[in-house]
């Protein structure tokens, strides 16, 4: 661009940008007094330098932040090699102001030292030598001449010694000081200025203001995005810049309206959905049957059936009527409860507060099952229900069923809540207002029907009661085992809650929760072997064969999972082979780890697909989705599937919240959840379904539209070979 055009172009920029903030006049700037905490200053010096210190509008500067640890002190990287390293500095680019920061954020190429991490065998990276982080910025066209002082509020540093670690946020660090001089510059970098424009204005605004804004960069908006400093590095790392919610919503709505469907977009097993429904119903029924073998339910079975026999006075017809009324009442009450949990748990399971409350509930119930205290309904309520029951007949039977359901709910609730929580993490994106599905209704009825069925069967065939095992000490053992399982569930809920609050879990990490499960398995196995007893246990030095087998199963599980807590030579956790670990891993929600080639930006993926000619593999997923984690860690890496997926441009759209690692700089949990809501609305609009995971294949068309050529029917991939065949078939369709 001719130099003579620069003054006019910069004038146009000044006219269309927002008014400048507080100014410092024309006086020379003086170094600001240090606001560093005294304890921080004792351990390190911090300097901030702007190079060059005298600049003009549109010029590029380097902001250098140097931390110089003093004797016996050190500091940490911002992006350690091990993502689980908790000790680190935070480097985020400040919002556009008189300096518009551009490019990526990275640690300088220094040789980091290593020291053992206190809580594990892993190593933390650190340095006790001076280290300088450098950030690129462009002087804003709205900055008026004079001395400037910019607070680097995106930084959060820490230095440590043998006694303590002291933090200092950006507001306490020395500001970036420089002087803006009048006049046009001969040293404007077009690409840097293009990147700055994209920071302060949307592409639509840049185009609207006319040729002046574009001429400054000498590039159109699309070219500016692709050539901006750091764009290539961000592309390679699959990271992106956060987009305003309104702009992102408009973008996704535009794609939703441009999707065309072919005649047949189904893929995978034709019976995938029906198989999934029947598997879900059978699982719900199994949980209902397991709920019967609890201390507050099992002893009531023969007692209740005896009441039917007594009231019927030998009449089979009367016995059938009373048993039917009793069971239908239980199915109605428990079925509605089960349906409500299944309906709303998908939404509740993504809320951190709900997960914490569930964890506390399971912890309270576990301690009760261990014998620390008893949980029961208020006596007033129990007496009223029992008084109604004593009247007999149909009314008395209904109130008897209500009394039994309410009293037994303390034992049934953990199983019902646990099943609802697991199913929520498998299939849905968490829509609160979605229409009830057949799956949810059938699951609730299956749970309640399985729970009530034994009462009906035993009332019709009383002789079967002789085959029931007698109540005794074995029920106390069942209580304790259930208590251990509830402790394990509590750890899982706490992990889910922390995933929804912190970008990187620090307390209930995958390793911590897995270690907790191993310890629980060992404790449960030793208990079943009578190595120790709890307060409510009867003295019983001998154990039966079933109890021995269960003890060995728990101890075997602990030994099987133990290698996963250690890392291999490549620094990655060891992964025990087999389906059992695959399920445990996915249920505990391992940290998100993607291979190269996965994007989280649909627009970027479509642009790439138009250039490469490849179809797009679209994956709707979630950070709290168990089936998603199972597929990503156990199916996608398989050779046949991996080979086929290399022929696609791959994009993942999260529907609960996006991982912080998806961005060049974490925009915060609220922004990551807002983008996920847009993704969920896009999924609902296009596919009329909110299940997770959902896989589809799109092909960009010459007219700008997108053709939907295939969707995979199953959520959890049960047959990897069949999934690979779906990918291959979709690729063939895309070539036609």
XYZ file of C-alpha atoms in Angstrom:
736
model
C 0.000 0.000 0.000
C 1.385 3.499 -0.790
C 2.638 5.277 2.275
C 0.622 8.371 1.380
C -2.605 6.427 1.882
C -1.848 5.521 5.491
C -2.821 8.823 7.169
C -6.232 8.801 5.454
C -6.813 5.146 6.306
C -5.933 5.663 9.964
C -8.243 8.703 10.080
C -11.107 6.485 8.870
C -10.337 3.984 11.604
C -10.372 6.695 14.273
C -13.776 7.868 13.064
C -15.442 4.459 13.347
C -13.953 3.171 16.593
C -15.250 3.794 20.111
C -14.189 6.866 22.100
C -10.935 6.593 23.952
C -10.781 5.973 27.665
C -8.950 8.036 30.273
C -5.890 9.836 28.939
C -2.648 10.959 30.495
C -1.983 14.136 28.499
C 1.309 15.079 26.924
C 3.487 15.003 30.003
C 6.366 12.483 30.103
C 5.362 9.282 31.857
C 6.973 8.320 35.130
C 7.465 4.802 36.340
C 4.527 3.729 38.510
C 5.262 2.634 42.019
C 5.308 -1.103 42.448
C 2.112 -2.604 43.872
C 3.599 -6.055 44.224
C 2.766 -7.807 47.492
C 5.715 -7.521 49.862
C 6.058 -11.276 50.176
C 6.098 -11.587 46.375
C 8.715 -8.832 46.051
C 10.921 -10.632 48.583
C 11.004 -13.643 46.290
C 11.142 -12.112 42.807
C 11.390 -8.922 40.769
C 8.967 -8.173 37.945
C 9.588 -5.745 35.093
C 7.290 -4.822 32.217
C 8.812 -3.235 29.118
C 7.188 -1.970 25.915
C 9.449 -2.108 22.852
C 9.592 0.374 21.248
C 8.548 2.750 24.016
C 7.576 5.547 21.565
C 5.100 4.551 18.893
C 2.398 5.830 16.572
C -1.100 4.621 15.739
C -1.252 1.192 14.142
C 2.324 0.204 14.971
C 3.220 -3.140 16.501
C 4.947 -3.314 19.881
C 6.313 -6.118 22.041
C 5.232 -6.167 25.696
C 7.866 -8.050 27.661
C 7.108 -9.316 31.180
C 10.183 -10.557 33.033
C 10.071 -12.463 36.325
C 13.439 -12.749 38.075
C 13.296 -15.169 41.030
C 15.631 -14.345 43.878
C 17.799 -16.768 45.821
C 16.021 -20.048 46.735
C 12.854 -19.003 44.856
C 11.303 -20.117 41.589
C 8.333 -19.684 39.256
C 6.400 -21.930 36.870
C 5.375 -22.119 33.193
C 1.920 -21.122 32.042
C 1.568 -24.159 29.793
C 3.446 -27.078 31.404
C 4.054 -30.225 29.402
C 1.888 -32.187 31.826
C -1.612 -30.622 31.707
C -2.294 -32.029 35.193
C 0.404 -29.838 36.728
C -1.470 -27.507 39.079
C 1.421 -25.150 39.833
C 1.441 -22.737 36.917
C 1.152 -19.088 35.938
C -1.876 -17.691 34.117
C -1.284 -15.703 30.939
C -4.345 -14.285 29.201
C -4.387 -11.386 26.772
C -6.028 -8.254 28.129
C -9.161 -6.877 26.456
C -8.614 -4.421 23.572
C -7.885 -0.894 24.776
C -5.076 1.474 23.885
C -3.117 -1.686 23.153
C -4.801 -4.411 21.126
C -3.077 -7.690 21.921
C -2.816 -10.116 19.019
C -1.311 -13.509 18.344
C -1.024 -16.469 20.647
C 0.170 -16.878 24.218
C 3.035 -19.275 24.904
C 5.922 -19.937 27.253
C 9.382 -18.853 26.078
C 11.724 -21.641 24.902
C 13.639 -22.153 28.131
C 15.032 -25.294 29.692
C 12.668 -26.062 32.533
C 13.876 -27.835 35.629
C 11.842 -30.608 37.232
C 10.992 -31.539 40.800
C 8.758 -34.310 42.212
C 5.126 -33.402 42.671
C 4.127 -33.704 46.360
C 1.024 -35.792 45.747
C 2.352 -38.236 43.135
C 5.346 -39.598 41.287
C 4.886 -37.050 38.482
C 7.239 -34.101 37.994
C 6.467 -30.365 38.031
C 8.292 -27.983 35.695
C 9.794 -24.786 37.162
C 12.665 -22.330 36.753
C 14.792 -20.351 39.217
C 16.312 -18.225 36.428
C 14.915 -14.954 34.980
C 12.208 -15.688 32.426
C 10.580 -13.303 29.951
C 7.162 -13.706 28.394
C 6.591 -11.621 25.273
C 3.220 -10.477 23.932
C 2.534 -8.782 20.621
C 0.185 -5.801 20.514
C -0.917 -3.066 18.123
C -1.402 0.542 19.210
C -5.110 1.242 18.897
C -6.244 3.880 16.358
C -8.371 5.408 19.159
C -5.365 6.076 21.417
C -4.723 9.824 21.690
C -1.175 11.220 21.791
C 0.552 11.202 25.155
C 1.860 8.920 27.876
C -0.001 5.647 28.371
C -0.117 3.097 31.162
C -1.908 -0.196 30.429
C -2.694 -2.670 33.217
C -2.066 -6.271 32.221
C -5.137 -7.619 34.004
C -4.987 -10.949 32.187
C -1.833 -12.042 34.025
C -1.706 -13.948 37.284
C 1.819 -14.892 38.381
C 3.201 -16.741 41.363
C 6.625 -17.323 42.889
C 7.494 -19.924 45.486
C 10.165 -20.852 47.952
C 10.518 -23.701 50.406
C 7.962 -22.104 52.745
C 5.166 -20.721 50.593
C 3.834 -19.673 47.188
C 2.810 -16.027 46.720
C 0.486 -14.897 43.872
C 0.268 -11.496 42.198
C -2.501 -10.683 39.736
C -2.163 -8.300 36.812
C -3.510 -5.299 38.717
C -0.595 -5.560 41.158
C 2.056 -5.967 38.467
C 3.858 -2.971 36.916
C 1.780 -1.547 34.036
C 2.903 -1.466 30.415
C 4.038 2.148 29.864
C 4.681 3.803 26.506
C 4.101 7.056 24.608
C 1.876 7.580 21.577
C 3.194 10.255 19.228
C 1.244 12.252 16.691
C 1.360 11.666 12.976
C 1.152 8.763 10.572
C 3.537 5.871 10.819
C 5.720 4.405 8.121
C 6.085 1.154 10.084
C 2.576 -0.318 10.100
C 2.504 -4.085 9.635
C -0.608 -4.818 7.511
C -1.119 -8.326 8.870
C -0.773 -7.232 12.495
C -3.209 -4.372 11.953
C -5.632 -6.781 10.261
C -5.519 -8.981 13.356
C -6.155 -5.951 15.568
C -9.173 -4.965 13.467
C -10.721 -8.363 14.016
C -10.321 -7.866 17.761
C -12.178 -4.559 17.960
C -14.823 -5.015 15.259
C -16.846 -7.858 13.810
C -16.162 -8.723 10.154
C -19.541 -7.255 9.179
C -18.645 -3.902 10.738
C -15.277 -3.825 9.016
C -16.870 -4.356 5.639
C -19.595 -1.812 6.344
C -17.265 1.125 7.037
C -15.970 1.020 3.501
C -12.665 0.480 1.789
C -10.657 2.564 4.269
C -10.624 -0.041 7.029
C -9.794 -2.851 4.636
C -7.110 -0.845 2.858
C -5.197 -0.338 6.078
C -4.546 -4.047 6.174
C -4.414 -4.412 2.446
C -6.483 -7.560 2.919
C -10.099 -8.640 2.999
C -11.560 -9.949 6.248
C -11.266 -13.645 5.381
C -7.631 -13.218 4.385
C -6.965 -11.234 7.560
C -8.303 -14.105 9.645
C -6.213 -16.702 7.864
C -2.972 -14.702 7.890
C -3.215 -13.184 11.373
C -0.170 -13.954 13.557
C -0.778 -17.068 15.587
C -3.580 -18.257 13.308
C -1.505 -21.134 11.946
C -0.359 -22.163 15.424
C -3.926 -22.008 16.714
C -5.087 -24.112 13.776
C -2.471 -26.772 14.453
C -3.412 -26.920 18.121
C -7.146 -26.964 17.250
C -7.720 -23.925 19.462
C -9.918 -20.993 18.580
C -10.860 -17.529 19.728
C -14.143 -17.144 21.614
C -17.009 -15.626 19.614
C -19.760 -13.305 20.891
C -22.861 -15.373 21.648
C -25.128 -13.338 19.358
C -22.730 -13.675 16.433
C -22.230 -17.389 17.056
C -26.001 -17.966 17.294
C -26.548 -16.182 13.982
C -23.749 -18.203 12.401
C -25.153 -21.572 13.543
C -28.721 -20.621 12.619
C -27.464 -19.842 9.143
C -25.944 -23.302 8.813
C -29.085 -24.962 10.214
C -31.165 -23.327 7.477
C -28.754 -24.436 4.751
C -28.684 -28.166 5.448
C -30.217 -30.441 2.812
C -31.143 -34.049 3.466
C -30.690 -36.943 1.071
C -33.331 -39.636 0.693
C -31.738 -41.939 3.277
C -29.552 -40.470 6.016
C -29.667 -43.442 8.354
C -26.550 -45.433 9.121
C -25.309 -48.187 11.343
C -27.658 -50.844 12.617
C -31.284 -50.409 11.636
C -32.241 -51.804 14.989
C -29.897 -49.600 16.936
C -32.587 -47.433 18.454
C -34.895 -50.320 19.333
C -31.985 -52.279 20.775
C -31.019 -49.241 22.816
C -34.589 -48.894 24.099
C -34.849 -52.547 25.130
C -31.422 -52.471 26.748
C -32.473 -49.382 28.701
C -35.758 -50.978 29.805
C -34.023 -54.184 30.903
C -31.413 -52.171 32.809
C -34.162 -50.217 34.571
C -35.923 -53.468 35.493
C -32.657 -54.912 36.827
C -32.143 -51.877 39.088
C -35.729 -52.284 40.332
C -35.102 -55.931 41.228
C -31.803 -55.105 42.952
C -33.653 -52.529 45.073
C -35.694 -55.380 46.567
C -32.620 -56.907 48.231
C -32.247 -54.126 50.782
C -32.861 -54.220 54.537
C -35.933 -51.985 54.462
C -37.599 -53.841 51.564
C -36.756 -57.556 51.614
C -38.134 -58.360 55.112
C -41.426 -56.686 54.155
C -42.140 -59.024 51.232
C -43.380 -62.056 53.228
C -45.108 -59.800 55.790
C -47.049 -57.960 53.071
C -48.052 -61.145 51.249
C -49.257 -62.641 54.545
C -51.595 -59.647 54.980
C -53.088 -60.307 51.517
C -53.696 -63.943 52.383
C -55.334 -63.055 55.681
C -57.650 -60.389 54.230
C -58.664 -62.544 51.263
C -60.059 -65.300 53.557
C -59.010 -68.001 51.112
C -60.625 -66.339 48.066
C -58.316 -66.377 45.051
C -60.313 -63.608 43.392
C -60.023 -61.334 46.443
C -56.334 -62.107 46.749
C -55.847 -61.198 43.077
C -57.736 -57.914 43.539
C -55.810 -56.807 46.648
C -52.440 -57.772 45.155
C -53.301 -55.907 41.928
C -54.351 -52.746 43.797
C -51.247 -52.913 45.990
C -48.855 -53.306 43.046
C -50.557 -50.718 40.846
C -50.280 -48.189 43.674
C -46.561 -48.881 44.014
C -46.081 -48.677 40.229
C -47.968 -45.366 40.079
C -46.034 -43.683 42.899
C -42.618 -45.145 42.193
C -43.097 -44.959 38.427
C -43.839 -41.230 38.529
C -40.792 -40.705 40.749
C -38.606 -42.736 38.402
C -39.938 -40.954 35.314
C -39.405 -37.527 36.876
C -35.789 -38.357 37.727
C -35.114 -39.784 34.267
C -36.787 -36.782 32.655
C -34.939 -34.052 34.507
C -31.705 -35.757 35.563
C -30.104 -35.020 32.192
C -30.524 -31.310 32.877
C -29.745 -31.579 36.586
C -26.617 -33.672 35.995
C -24.887 -30.767 34.232
C -25.457 -28.393 37.164
C -22.532 -28.332 39.632
C -24.815 -27.559 42.599
C -27.002 -30.578 41.841
C -24.002 -32.872 41.630
C -22.683 -31.621 44.977
C -26.094 -32.179 46.586
C -26.295 -35.692 45.122
C -22.809 -36.448 46.424
C -23.796 -35.267 49.914
C -27.000 -37.342 49.766
C -25.095 -40.481 48.806
C -22.510 -39.797 51.518
C -25.256 -39.449 54.165
C -26.958 -42.636 52.976
C -23.643 -44.521 52.910
C -22.824 -43.592 56.508
C -26.310 -44.704 57.495
C -25.808 -48.064 55.788
C -22.471 -48.444 57.587
C -24.386 -48.194 60.883
C -23.363 -44.710 62.042
C -27.037 -43.681 62.415
C -30.533 -44.634 61.254
C -32.646 -42.699 58.729
C -36.413 -43.020 59.101
C -39.583 -41.064 58.431
C -41.158 -38.931 61.180
C -43.318 -41.030 63.492
C -46.377 -38.843 62.865
C -46.359 -39.600 59.135
C -45.749 -43.311 59.673
C -48.613 -43.591 62.169
C -51.094 -41.830 59.866
C -50.294 -44.108 56.961
C -50.477 -47.216 59.147
C -53.815 -46.080 60.600
C -55.302 -45.820 57.119
C -53.852 -49.210 56.221
C -55.497 -50.910 59.222
C -58.973 -50.219 57.793
C -58.457 -53.028 55.280
C -60.187 -53.436 51.924
C -59.152 -51.592 48.764
C -58.657 -48.241 50.559
C -56.541 -49.837 53.254
C -54.501 -51.660 50.611
C -53.811 -48.398 48.740
C -52.619 -46.678 51.908
C -50.609 -49.774 52.817
C -48.830 -49.553 49.454
C -48.245 -45.819 49.984
C -46.825 -46.457 53.448
C -44.522 -49.177 52.170
C -43.335 -47.053 49.205
C -42.575 -44.041 51.398
C -40.829 -46.068 54.107
C -38.758 -48.074 51.638
C -37.792 -45.012 49.602
C -34.746 -44.419 51.805
C -33.328 -47.696 50.464
C -34.733 -47.426 46.953
C -33.678 -43.808 46.326
C -29.938 -44.542 45.922
C -30.620 -47.148 43.234
C -33.177 -45.000 41.446
C -31.002 -41.896 41.663
C -27.896 -43.803 40.593
C -29.643 -45.296 37.573
C -31.087 -41.905 36.601
C -27.661 -40.297 36.943
C -25.978 -42.920 34.765
C -28.653 -42.723 32.071
C -28.446 -38.911 32.091
C -24.741 -39.053 31.358
C -25.316 -41.398 28.428
C -27.974 -40.104 26.134
C -29.238 -36.561 26.453
C -27.979 -33.059 26.088
C -29.828 -31.795 29.082
C -32.921 -30.080 27.684
C -35.323 -29.167 30.453
C -38.370 -28.590 28.250
C -38.015 -31.454 25.778
C -41.085 -33.607 25.116
C -41.108 -36.798 27.238
C -39.713 -39.715 25.276
C -40.867 -43.311 25.076
C -37.529 -44.286 26.553
C -38.031 -42.203 29.705
C -41.610 -43.385 30.247
C -40.722 -47.021 29.593
C -37.688 -46.818 31.893
C -39.714 -45.407 34.784
C -42.436 -48.024 34.407
C -39.911 -50.855 34.065
C -38.155 -49.880 37.295
C -41.410 -49.629 39.260
C -42.965 -52.768 37.746
C -39.911 -54.908 38.496
C -39.935 -53.608 42.065
C -43.642 -54.402 42.556
C -43.823 -57.696 40.625
C -42.669 -60.071 43.423
C -45.534 -58.935 45.683
C -48.081 -59.815 43.009
C -46.504 -63.162 42.089
C -46.115 -64.304 45.713
C -49.707 -63.287 46.504
C -50.940 -65.532 43.685
C -48.551 -68.392 44.475
C -47.898 -68.225 48.259
C -45.909 -71.473 48.172
C -43.000 -69.637 46.527
C -42.328 -67.792 49.801
C -40.715 -70.946 51.160
C -37.961 -70.519 48.567
C -37.077 -67.025 49.794
C -33.923 -66.816 51.927
C -34.512 -65.963 55.561
C -33.743 -62.456 56.756
C -30.596 -62.298 58.840
C -27.022 -61.165 58.998
C -26.593 -61.384 55.229
C -28.810 -58.299 54.891
C -26.371 -56.349 57.052
C -23.616 -57.335 54.642
C -25.763 -56.162 51.734
C -26.210 -52.816 53.501
C -22.465 -52.357 53.866
C -21.740 -53.282 50.253
C -24.402 -50.820 49.138
C -22.759 -48.214 51.350
C -19.437 -48.717 49.572
C -21.140 -48.397 46.194
C -22.775 -45.146 47.302
C -19.392 -43.786 48.409
C -18.082 -44.562 44.934
C -21.062 -42.757 43.389
C -20.470 -39.732 45.626
C -16.899 -39.411 44.322
C -18.161 -39.530 40.758
C -20.736 -36.777 41.389
C -18.093 -34.581 43.043
C -15.850 -35.001 40.016
C -18.688 -34.033 37.668
C -19.386 -30.940 39.785
C -15.759 -29.805 39.690
C -15.583 -30.316 35.916
C -18.413 -27.799 35.643
C -16.652 -25.183 37.782
C -12.905 -25.278 37.119
C -11.236 -25.349 33.680
C -8.827 -27.989 35.025
C -9.946 -30.111 38.026
C -7.638 -29.714 40.999
C -9.247 -31.774 43.770
C -11.407 -34.549 42.332
C -9.165 -35.319 39.390
C -9.552 -38.514 37.400
C -6.564 -40.023 39.219
C -7.940 -39.109 42.657
C -11.387 -40.560 41.976
C -9.935 -43.695 40.370
C -7.676 -44.125 43.407
C -10.741 -43.715 45.635
C -12.560 -46.443 43.719
C -9.583 -48.768 44.116
C -9.478 -48.112 47.877
C -13.247 -48.693 48.148
C -12.953 -51.984 46.253
C -10.185 -53.163 48.576
C -12.146 -52.127 51.701
C -15.284 -53.874 50.444
C -13.387 -57.059 49.603
C -11.712 -57.159 53.017
C -15.078 -56.578 54.719
C -16.637 -59.490 52.880
C -13.723 -61.657 54.029
C -14.507 -60.719 57.668
C -11.173 -58.938 58.091
C -13.065 -56.234 60.021
C -16.642 -55.722 61.226
C -18.990 -52.741 61.598
C -21.240 -51.844 64.583
C -24.456 -53.509 63.367
C -22.812 -56.759 62.190
C -23.489 -60.060 63.900
C -20.568 -62.192 65.043
C -20.062 -64.674 62.234
C -16.555 -66.101 61.848
C -17.497 -68.121 58.765
C -18.338 -66.840 55.286
C -20.312 -68.549 52.560
C -19.163 -69.339 49.056
C -21.168 -66.480 47.408
C -19.662 -63.999 49.860
C -16.160 -65.294 49.087
C -16.757 -64.929 45.363
C -17.962 -61.324 45.750
C -14.942 -60.544 47.938
C -12.604 -61.871 45.269
C -14.419 -59.867 42.602
C -13.929 -56.612 44.519
C -10.275 -57.334 45.292
C -9.673 -58.423 41.706
C -11.236 -55.202 40.423
C -8.874 -53.182 42.612
C -5.811 -55.003 41.300
C -7.088 -54.676 37.722
C -7.538 -50.907 38.017
C -4.316 -50.249 39.942
C -1.954 -49.989 36.889
C -4.054 -47.081 35.552
C -2.767 -44.913 38.413
C 0.812 -45.198 37.103
C 2.302 -43.579 34.023
C 4.319 -45.254 31.303
C 7.603 -44.120 29.805
C 5.746 -41.746 27.471
C 4.294 -39.901 30.468
C 0.762 -41.099 29.722
C -1.325 -43.196 32.156
C -1.292 -46.914 31.573
C -4.569 -48.261 30.241
C -5.622 -51.769 31.305
C -7.090 -53.714 28.420
C -10.683 -54.839 28.334
C -14.240 -53.553 28.414
C -14.355 -53.231 32.203
C -11.714 -50.506 32.311
C -13.223 -48.841 29.239
C -16.506 -48.503 31.129
C -14.873 -47.369 34.384
C -12.784 -44.802 32.495
C -15.738 -43.367 30.595
C -17.953 -43.303 33.714
C -15.335 -41.319 35.662
C -15.057 -38.806 32.796
C -11.350 -38.735 31.888
C -9.732 -35.442 30.954
C -10.520 -34.406 27.386
C -7.675 -35.436 25.097
C -8.080 -35.134 21.356
C -5.878 -36.269 18.504
C -4.775 -33.738 15.933
C -7.439 -32.974 13.370
C -10.371 -32.448 15.764
C -11.906 -28.988 15.682
C -14.639 -27.405 17.792
C -15.485 -24.690 15.236
C -18.026 -25.714 12.581
C -17.352 -22.682 10.378
C -13.620 -23.347 10.313
C -14.254 -27.023 9.558
C -16.597 -26.201 6.671
C -14.032 -23.788 5.187
C -11.345 -26.466 5.487
C -13.618 -29.095 3.932
C -14.323 -26.873 0.918
C -10.585 -26.622 0.290
C -9.725 -30.275 0.954
C -12.780 -31.799 -0.719
C -13.360 -34.075 2.258
C -16.747 -34.679 3.938
C -17.306 -33.491 7.508
C -17.702 -35.901 10.429
C -19.902 -34.087 12.956
C -19.773 -35.307 16.565
C -22.207 -33.950 19.152
C -20.582 -34.718 22.491
C -20.364 -33.551 26.101
C -17.888 -33.301 28.940
C -20.287 -35.269 31.198
C -21.389 -37.817 28.581
C -20.339 -41.364 29.536
C -21.071 -42.958 26.160
C -19.204 -40.146 24.406
C -16.098 -40.795 26.490
C -16.403 -44.530 25.855
C -16.515 -44.061 22.076
C -13.727 -41.465 22.046
C -11.301 -43.507 24.152
C -12.203 -47.084 23.190
C -13.687 -47.038 19.660
C -12.177 -44.117 17.735
C -8.562 -45.272 18.375
C -9.216 -48.729 16.885
C -7.224 -49.157 13.638
C -10.182 -49.798 11.312
C -12.136 -46.805 12.639
C -9.100 -44.531 12.823
C -8.179 -45.319 9.203
C -11.645 -44.386 7.935
C -11.848 -41.211 10.036
C -8.665 -39.891 8.430
C -10.749 -39.295 5.287
C -12.949 -36.728 7.073
C -12.647 -33.220 8.440
C -13.672 -33.766 12.059
C -15.514 -31.374 14.364
C -16.932 -31.858 17.855
C -19.798 -29.697 19.113
C -20.137 -29.834 22.900
C -23.651 -29.401 24.286
C -22.988 -29.023 28.043
C -19.843 -26.855 28.083
C -16.709 -26.641 25.972
C -13.331 -27.606 27.457
C -11.135 -24.610 28.248
C -8.451 -26.223 26.073
C -10.635 -25.532 23.008
C -9.673 -21.851 23.112
C -6.467 -19.917 22.680
C -7.458 -18.179 25.915
C -10.154 -19.443 28.303
C -13.154 -17.069 27.985
C -14.656 -18.354 31.246
C -17.209 -21.029 32.115
C -20.215 -18.793 31.347
C -19.010 -18.194 27.783
C -18.162 -21.870 27.270
C -21.649 -22.905 28.461
C -23.300 -20.252 26.288
C -21.594 -21.649 23.176
C -22.649 -25.171 24.184
C -26.292 -24.031 24.454
C -26.107 -22.753 20.886
C -24.672 -26.123 19.800
C -27.506 -27.958 21.580
C -30.122 -25.743 19.897
C -28.438 -26.419 16.555
C -28.607 -30.176 17.179
C -32.283 -29.971 18.151
C -33.158 -27.816 15.129
C -31.382 -29.971 12.548
C -31.715 -33.502 13.932
C -34.826 -33.193 16.160
C -32.929 -35.124 18.815
C -30.873 -34.250 21.907
C -29.247 -37.620 22.545
C -25.505 -37.859 23.096
C -23.442 -38.807 21.319
C -24.904 -38.143 17.882
C -22.783 -38.652 14.754
C -23.529 -37.249 11.307
C -21.742 -36.681 7.997
C -22.081 -33.415 6.049
C -20.790 -32.460 2.601
C -20.365 -28.776 1.559
C -22.049 -28.017 -1.773
C -21.019 -25.617 -4.516
C -24.088 -23.430 -3.886
C -23.047 -22.848 -0.266
C -25.433 -25.375 1.240
C -24.553 -28.461 3.295
C -25.825 -31.916 2.387
C -26.584 -34.309 5.249
C -25.721 -37.733 3.859
C -25.670 -39.909 6.965
C -26.412 -40.197 10.682
C -25.374 -43.099 12.905
C -28.309 -44.602 14.757
C -26.520 -45.791 17.902
C -25.210 -43.595 20.680
C -22.780 -45.997 22.304
C -21.011 -47.808 19.484
C -21.560 -51.512 20.156
C -19.918 -52.774 16.964
C -16.771 -50.853 15.878
C -16.667 -52.755 12.571
C -20.192 -51.624 11.790
C -19.279 -48.040 12.640
C -16.246 -48.252 10.338
C -18.560 -49.547 7.592
C -20.861 -46.549 8.178
C -17.905 -44.187 7.696
C -16.815 -45.978 4.530
C -20.353 -45.937 3.122
C -20.720 -42.224 3.929
C -17.461 -41.506 2.135
C -18.734 -43.311 -0.970
C -21.977 -41.312 -0.871
C -20.000 -38.083 -0.560
C -18.090 -38.829 -3.777
C -21.273 -39.237 -5.836
